PDB file of C-alpha atoms in Angstrom:
ATOM      1  CA  MET A   1      99.697 120.699  72.349  1.00  0.00           C
ATOM      2  CA  ARG A   2      99.926 116.942  72.844  1.00  0.00           C
ATOM      3  CA  PHE A   3     102.275 117.370  75.614  1.00  0.00           C
ATOM      4  CA  ILE A   4     100.193 119.730  77.283  1.00  0.00           C
ATOM      5  CA  ARG A   5      97.115 117.072  77.039  1.00  0.00           C
ATOM      6  CA  TYR A   6      99.502 114.442  78.247  1.00  0.00           C
ATOM      7  CA  GLY A   7     100.489 116.324  81.471  1.00  0.00           C
ATOM      8  CA  LEU A   8      96.748 116.883  82.119  1.00  0.00           C
ATOM      9  CA  SER A   9      95.864 113.342  81.694  1.00  0.00           C
ATOM     10  CA  SER A  10      98.880 112.276  84.133  1.00  0.00           C
ATOM     11  CA  LEU A  11      97.947 115.100  86.622  1.00  0.00           C
ATOM     12  CA  MET A  12      94.248 113.682  86.526  1.00  0.00           C
ATOM     13  CA  ALA A  13      95.874 109.976  86.994  1.00  0.00           C
ATOM     14  CA  PHE A  14      98.375 110.872  89.678  1.00  0.00           C
ATOM     15  CA  THR A  15      95.401 112.806  91.424  1.00  0.00           C
ATOM     16  CA  ILE A  16      93.351 109.534  91.533  1.00  0.00           C
ATOM     17  CA  ASN A  17      96.123 107.700  92.450  1.00  0.00           C
ATOM     18  CA  TYR A  18      97.379 109.788  95.078  1.00  0.00           C
ATOM     19  CA  VAL A  19      94.028 109.960  96.716  1.00  0.00           C
ATOM     20  CA  ILE A  20      93.388 106.182  96.861  1.00  0.00           C
ATOM     21  CA  LEU A  21      96.716 105.790  98.323  1.00  0.00           C
ATOM     22  CA  LEU A  22      96.664 108.025 101.101  1.00  0.00           C
ATOM     23  CA  VAL A  23      93.172 106.899 101.830  1.00  0.00           C
ATOM     24  CA  LEU A  24      93.798 103.166 101.565  1.00  0.00           C
ATOM     25  CA  ASP A  25      97.572 103.740 103.468  1.00  0.00           C
ATOM     26  CA  LYS A  26      95.797 105.090 106.604  1.00  0.00           C
ATOM     27  CA  ALA A  27      92.941 102.671 106.547  1.00  0.00           C
ATOM     28  CA  LEU A  28      95.270  99.632 106.042  1.00  0.00           C
ATOM     29  CA  SER A  29      97.955 101.037 108.671  1.00  0.00           C
ATOM     30  CA  ASP A  30      97.813  98.208 110.825  1.00  0.00           C
ATOM     31  CA  ILE A  31      98.430  95.814 107.831  1.00  0.00           C
ATOM     32  CA  THR A  32     102.140  94.451 107.193  1.00  0.00           C
ATOM     33  CA  LEU A  33     101.794  95.331 103.534  1.00  0.00           C
ATOM     34  CA  GLY A  34      99.209  98.070 103.999  1.00  0.00           C
ATOM     35  CA  LEU A  35     101.426 100.414 101.962  1.00  0.00           C
ATOM     36  CA  GLU A  36     101.962  98.160  98.784  1.00  0.00           C
ATOM     37  CA  ILE A  37      98.216  97.345  98.826  1.00  0.00           C
ATOM     38  CA  ALA A  38      97.306 100.821  98.596  1.00  0.00           C
ATOM     39  CA  ALA A  39      99.779 101.669  95.837  1.00  0.00           C
ATOM     40  CA  THR A  40      98.779  98.666  93.949  1.00  0.00           C
ATOM     41  CA  VAL A  41      94.772  99.278  94.198  1.00  0.00           C
ATOM     42  CA  GLY A  42      95.527 103.024  93.586  1.00  0.00           C
ATOM     43  CA  TRP A  43      97.641 102.448  90.395  1.00  0.00           C
ATOM     44  CA  ILE A  44      95.042 100.000  89.066  1.00  0.00           C
ATOM     45  CA  VAL A  45      92.357 102.414  89.353  1.00  0.00           C
ATOM     46  CA  SER A  46      94.132 105.258  87.866  1.00  0.00           C
ATOM     47  CA  SER A  47      96.239 103.357  85.064  1.00  0.00           C
ATOM     48  CA  ASN A  48      92.544 102.219  83.486  1.00  0.00           C
ATOM     49  CA  VAL A  49      91.650 105.952  83.944  1.00  0.00           C
ATOM     50  CA  ASN A  50      94.888 107.242  82.202  1.00  0.00           C
ATOM     51  CA  PHE A  51      94.625 104.689  79.452  1.00  0.00           C
ATOM     52  CA  PHE A  52      91.204 105.560  78.219  1.00  0.00           C
ATOM     53  CA  VAL A  53      91.735 109.421  78.725  1.00  0.00           C
ATOM     54  CA  ASN A  54      95.240 109.113  76.698  1.00  0.00           C
ATOM     55  CA  ARG A  55      93.921 106.672  73.862  1.00  0.00           C
ATOM     56  CA  ARG A  56      91.095 109.667  73.007  1.00  0.00           C
ATOM     57  CA  ALA A  57      92.170 112.992  74.620  1.00  0.00           C
ATOM     58  CA  VAL A  58      95.737 112.676  74.219  1.00  0.00           C
ATOM     59  CA  PHE A  59      96.938 110.836  71.170  1.00  0.00           C
ATOM     60  CA  HIS A  60      93.409 110.535  69.418  1.00  0.00           C
ATOM     61  CA  ASP A  61      93.973 106.873  68.704  1.00  0.00           C
ATOM     62  CA  LYS A  62      91.203 104.816  67.150  1.00  0.00           C
ATOM     63  CA  GLY A  63      92.860 101.602  66.380  1.00  0.00           C
ATOM     64  CA  LYS A  64      91.770  98.636  68.319  1.00  0.00           C
ATOM     65  CA  VAL A  65      91.451  98.402  71.908  1.00  0.00           C
ATOM     66  CA  VAL A  66      92.415  95.264  73.132  1.00  0.00           C
ATOM     67  CA  PRO A  67      95.954  95.315  71.220  1.00  0.00           C
ATOM     68  CA  GLU A  68      96.446  98.931  72.605  1.00  0.00           C
ATOM     69  CA  TYR A  69      95.402  98.109  76.136  1.00  0.00           C
ATOM     70  CA  LEU A  70      97.815  94.989  76.117  1.00  0.00           C
ATOM     71  CA  LYS A  71     100.940  97.202  74.792  1.00  0.00           C
ATOM     72  CA  TYR A  72      99.895  99.850  77.288  1.00  0.00           C
ATOM     73  CA  TYR A  73      99.930  97.630  80.296  1.00  0.00           C
ATOM     74  CA  SER A  74     103.024  95.512  78.873  1.00  0.00           C
ATOM     75  CA  VAL A  75     104.879  99.245  79.610  1.00  0.00           C
ATOM     76  CA  ALA A  76     102.646 100.347  82.434  1.00  0.00           C
ATOM     77  CA  ILE A  77     103.438  96.980  84.665  1.00  0.00           C
ATOM     78  CA  PRO A  78     107.040  97.505  84.422  1.00  0.00           C
ATOM     79  CA  VAL A  79     106.994 101.359  85.187  1.00  0.00           C
ATOM     80  CA  PHE A  80     104.662 100.417  88.206  1.00  0.00           C
ATOM     81  CA  LEU A  81     107.246  98.122  89.450  1.00  0.00           C
ATOM     82  CA  ILE A  82     110.050 100.468  88.917  1.00  0.00           C
ATOM     83  CA  LYS A  83     108.019 103.255  90.227  1.00  0.00           C
ATOM     84  CA  ASN A  84     106.436 101.527  93.108  1.00  0.00           C
ATOM     85  CA  LEU A  85     108.955  98.928  94.325  1.00  0.00           C
ATOM     86  CA  GLY A  86     112.044 100.717  93.246  1.00  0.00           C
ATOM     87  CA  LEU A  87     111.574 104.303  93.892  1.00  0.00           C
ATOM     88  CA  PHE A  88     108.524 104.678  96.158  1.00  0.00           C
ATOM     89  CA  GLU A  89     110.099 101.723  98.407  1.00  0.00           C
ATOM     90  CA  VAL A  90     113.596 103.529  98.569  1.00  0.00           C
ATOM     91  CA  PHE A  91     112.027 106.784  99.229  1.00  0.00           C
ATOM     92  CA  VAL A  92     109.779 105.403 102.113  1.00  0.00           C
ATOM     93  CA  ARG A  93     111.413 102.569 103.388  1.00  0.00           C
ATOM     94  CA  LEU A  94     115.007 103.768 103.206  1.00  0.00           C
ATOM     95  CA  LEU A  95     115.246 107.462 102.949  1.00  0.00           C
ATOM     96  CA  ASN A  96     112.227 107.648 105.469  1.00  0.00           C
ATOM     97  CA  ILE A  97     110.162 109.807 103.492  1.00  0.00           C
ATOM     98  CA  PRO A  98     106.890 110.026 104.263  1.00  0.00           C
ATOM     99  CA  ALA A  99     104.427 108.406 101.623  1.00  0.00           C
ATOM    100  CA  ALA A 100     102.509 111.746 100.729  1.00  0.00           C
ATOM    101  CA  ILE A 101     105.947 113.189  99.614  1.00  0.00           C
ATOM    102  CA  ALA A 102     107.576 110.143  98.212  1.00  0.00           C
ATOM    103  CA  SER A 103     104.647 109.428  95.865  1.00  0.00           C
ATOM    104  CA  PRO A 104     104.806 112.959  93.805  1.00  0.00           C
ATOM    105  CA  LEU A 105     108.733 112.310  93.798  1.00  0.00           C
ATOM    106  CA  ALA A 106     108.385 108.851  92.348  1.00  0.00           C
ATOM    107  CA  GLU A 107     105.506 110.124  89.763  1.00  0.00           C
ATOM    108  CA  THR A 108     107.972 113.097  88.727  1.00  0.00           C
ATOM    109  CA  VAL A 109     110.859 110.857  87.720  1.00  0.00           C
ATOM    110  CA  MET A 110     108.848 108.526  85.674  1.00  0.00           C
ATOM    111  CA  PHE A 111     106.395 111.382  83.874  1.00  0.00           C
ATOM    112  CA  ILE A 112     108.703 112.247  80.672  1.00  0.00           C
ATOM    113  CA  LEU A 113     110.038 108.671  80.294  1.00  0.00           C
ATOM    114  CA  THR A 114     106.108 106.984  80.172  1.00  0.00           C
ATOM    115  CA  TYR A 115     105.279 109.938  77.602  1.00  0.00           C
ATOM    116  CA  PHE A 116     107.654 108.959  75.106  1.00  0.00           C
ATOM    117  CA  ILE A 117     107.020 105.303  75.871  1.00  0.00           C
ATOM    118  CA  GLN A 118     103.130 105.704  75.283  1.00  0.00           C
ATOM    119  CA  ARG A 119     103.831 108.049  72.071  1.00  0.00           C
ATOM    120  CA  PHE A 120     105.843 105.702  70.143  1.00  0.00           C
ATOM    121  CA  LEU A 121     105.155 102.148  71.574  1.00  0.00           C
ATOM    122  CA  VAL A 122     101.431 102.004  72.507  1.00  0.00           C
ATOM    123  CA  PHE A 123      99.557 104.629  70.496  1.00  0.00           C
ATOM    124  CA  ASN A 124     101.610 104.782  67.253  1.00  0.00           C
ATOM    125  CA  GLY A 125      99.189 103.235  64.857  1.00  0.00           C
ATOM    126  CA  LYS A 126      97.963 104.807  61.540  1.00  0.00           C
ATOM    127  CA  LYS A 127      94.477 105.118  62.708  1.00  0.00           C
ATOM    128  CA  LYS A 128      94.079 108.512  64.228  1.00  0.00           C
ATOM    129  CA  LEU A 129      91.290 110.697  64.971  1.00  0.00           C
ATOM    130  CA  PRO A 130      91.586 114.539  63.885  1.00  0.00           C
ATOM    131  CA  ALA A 131      93.311 116.418  66.845  1.00  0.00           C
ATOM    132  CA  ASP A 132      92.760 120.079  67.662  1.00  0.00           C
ATOM    133  CA  GLY A 133      95.863 121.944  66.120  1.00  0.00           C
ATOM    134  CA  ASP A 134      97.444 118.703  65.721  1.00  0.00           C
ATOM    135  CA  THR A 135      97.241 118.240  61.701  1.00  0.00           C
ATOM    136  CA  ALA A 136     100.819 116.903  61.303  1.00  0.00           C
ATOM    137  CA  ASP A 137     100.055 113.978  63.817  1.00  0.00           C
ATOM    138  CA  ALA A 138      96.624 113.201  62.048  1.00  0.00           C
ATOM    139  CA  ASP A 139      98.054 110.532  59.749  1.00  0.00           C
ATOM    140  CA  ASN A 140     101.183 109.736  62.214  1.00  0.00           C
ATOM    141  CA  SER A 141     103.449 111.205  59.257  1.00  0.00           C
ATOM    142  CA  CYS A 142     105.726 112.670  62.179  1.00  0.00           C
ATOM    143  CA  GLY A 143     106.436 109.652  63.727  1.00  0.00           C
TER     144      GLY A 143
END
């Protein structure tokens, strides 16, 4: 059940990121780094939404926000760099794949990796909110 919630949360964040990316890429098309600016702004907005949705709705965590936020971004920033400056740039700049296709491809590659990183490194505290049907995870006894 948690993985489904994670998938829905990721889909929501991706949609936010994707819309911002496409709108800003079009608006900034005359700027040399317009695509990179669009990708960065989309990520900043969507990653903040993703953190708070994952924290409450996916992992039912009620630990302290600031330490979790810092842990989240200690993972999210390298993932962003790998995805956007690595995969996305290769897809768009080297393989000439349109940004509208390259973005979902890069997201798909990173999806499962980030689930496990968030599950075990970010939201791994003992303070859990009761989850619908996730009684084994209420006290984090399953790891």
